[in-house]
CSV table of C-alpha atoms in Angstrom, one decimal:
chain,number,residue,atom,x,y,z
N,5,UNK,CA,0.0,0.0,0.0
N,6,UNK,CA,1.5,3.3,-1.1
N,7,UNK,CA,1.7,6.1,1.4
N,8,UNK,CA,0.6,9.6,0.6
N,9,UNK,CA,2.6,12.8,1.4
N,10,UNK,CA,-0.5,14.5,2.7
N,11,UNK,CA,-3.9,13.4,4.0
N,12,UNK,CA,-6.8,14.7,2.0
N,13,UNK,CA,-9.8,16.1,3.9
N,14,UNK,CA,-12.6,13.6,4.2
N,15,UNK,CA,-15.0,16.1,2.7
N,16,UNK,CA,-13.0,18.4,0.5
N,17,UNK,CA,-16.0,20.4,-0.7
N,18,UNK,CA,-16.9,21.2,2.9
N,19,UNK,CA,-13.3,22.4,3.6
N,20,UNK,CA,-13.6,24.8,0.7
N,21,UNK,CA,-17.0,26.1,1.7
N,22,UNK,CA,-15.5,28.0,4.6
N,23,UNK,CA,-13.2,29.9,2.2
N,24,UNK,CA,-16.2,31.0,0.1
N,25,UNK,CA,-17.3,34.6,0.1
N,26,UNK,CA,-20.8,33.2,0.6
N,27,UNK,CA,-20.1,31.3,3.8
N,28,UNK,CA,-21.9,33.9,5.9
N,29,UNK,CA,-25.1,33.5,3.8
N,30,UNK,CA,-24.7,29.8,3.9
N,31,UNK,CA,-24.4,29.7,7.7
N,32,UNK,CA,-27.4,32.0,8.1
N,33,UNK,CA,-29.5,29.7,6.0
N,34,UNK,CA,-28.6,26.7,8.1
N,35,UNK,CA,-29.1,28.6,11.3
N,36,UNK,CA,-32.6,29.7,10.1
N,37,UNK,CA,-33.5,26.1,9.3
N,38,UNK,CA,-32.4,25.0,12.8
N,39,UNK,CA,-34.3,27.8,14.4
N,40,UNK,CA,-37.6,27.1,12.6
N,41,UNK,CA,-37.3,23.3,12.8
N,42,UNK,CA,-36.5,22.8,9.1
N,43,UNK,CA,-39.5,24.9,7.9
N,44,UNK,CA,-38.0,26.0,4.6
N,45,UNK,CA,-40.8,28.5,3.9
N,46,UNK,CA,-39.7,30.7,6.8
N,47,UNK,CA,-36.1,30.8,5.5
N,48,UNK,CA,-36.7,31.8,1.9
N,49,UNK,CA,-35.0,35.2,2.3
N,50,UNK,CA,-31.8,33.5,3.5
N,51,UNK,CA,-31.9,31.0,0.6
N,52,UNK,CA,-32.4,33.9,-1.9
N,53,UNK,CA,-29.5,35.8,-0.4
N,54,UNK,CA,-27.2,32.8,-0.6
N,55,UNK,CA,-28.3,32.1,-4.2
N,56,UNK,CA,-27.6,35.6,-5.2
N,57,UNK,CA,-24.2,35.6,-3.5
N,58,UNK,CA,-23.2,32.3,-5.3
N,59,UNK,CA,-24.3,33.8,-8.6
N,60,UNK,CA,-22.1,36.8,-8.1
N,61,UNK,CA,-19.2,34.6,-6.9
N,62,UNK,CA,-19.6,32.5,-10.1
N,63,UNK,CA,-19.7,35.6,-12.4
N,64,UNK,CA,-16.5,36.9,-10.8
N,65,UNK,CA,-14.8,33.6,-11.2
N,66,UNK,CA,-15.8,33.4,-14.9
N,67,UNK,CA,-14.6,37.0,-15.4
N,68,UNK,CA,-11.2,36.1,-13.8
N,69,UNK,CA,-10.9,33.1,-16.1
N,70,UNK,CA,-11.8,35.2,-19.2
N,71,UNK,CA,-9.0,37.7,-18.4
N,72,UNK,CA,-6.4,35.0,-18.2
N,73,UNK,CA,-4.4,34.0,-21.2
N,74,UNK,CA,-3.0,30.6,-21.7
N,75,UNK,CA,-0.3,31.9,-24.0
N,76,UNK,CA,1.3,34.7,-22.0
């Protein structure tokens, strides 16, 4: 069995989530669900804020990628 130089996180996507600009909105959504016993209808505002944040984050990433040149 080969040994690895580093140990990967068991849930790598969860590790990256905390680095996201939208982590605050994500956390607020979860907190709302917890507060209202998973009644999603009472947390729609938080879901919408998170969705909008993710949309802006994606647009910014696409713009950064467009501005990069593979041949420079």
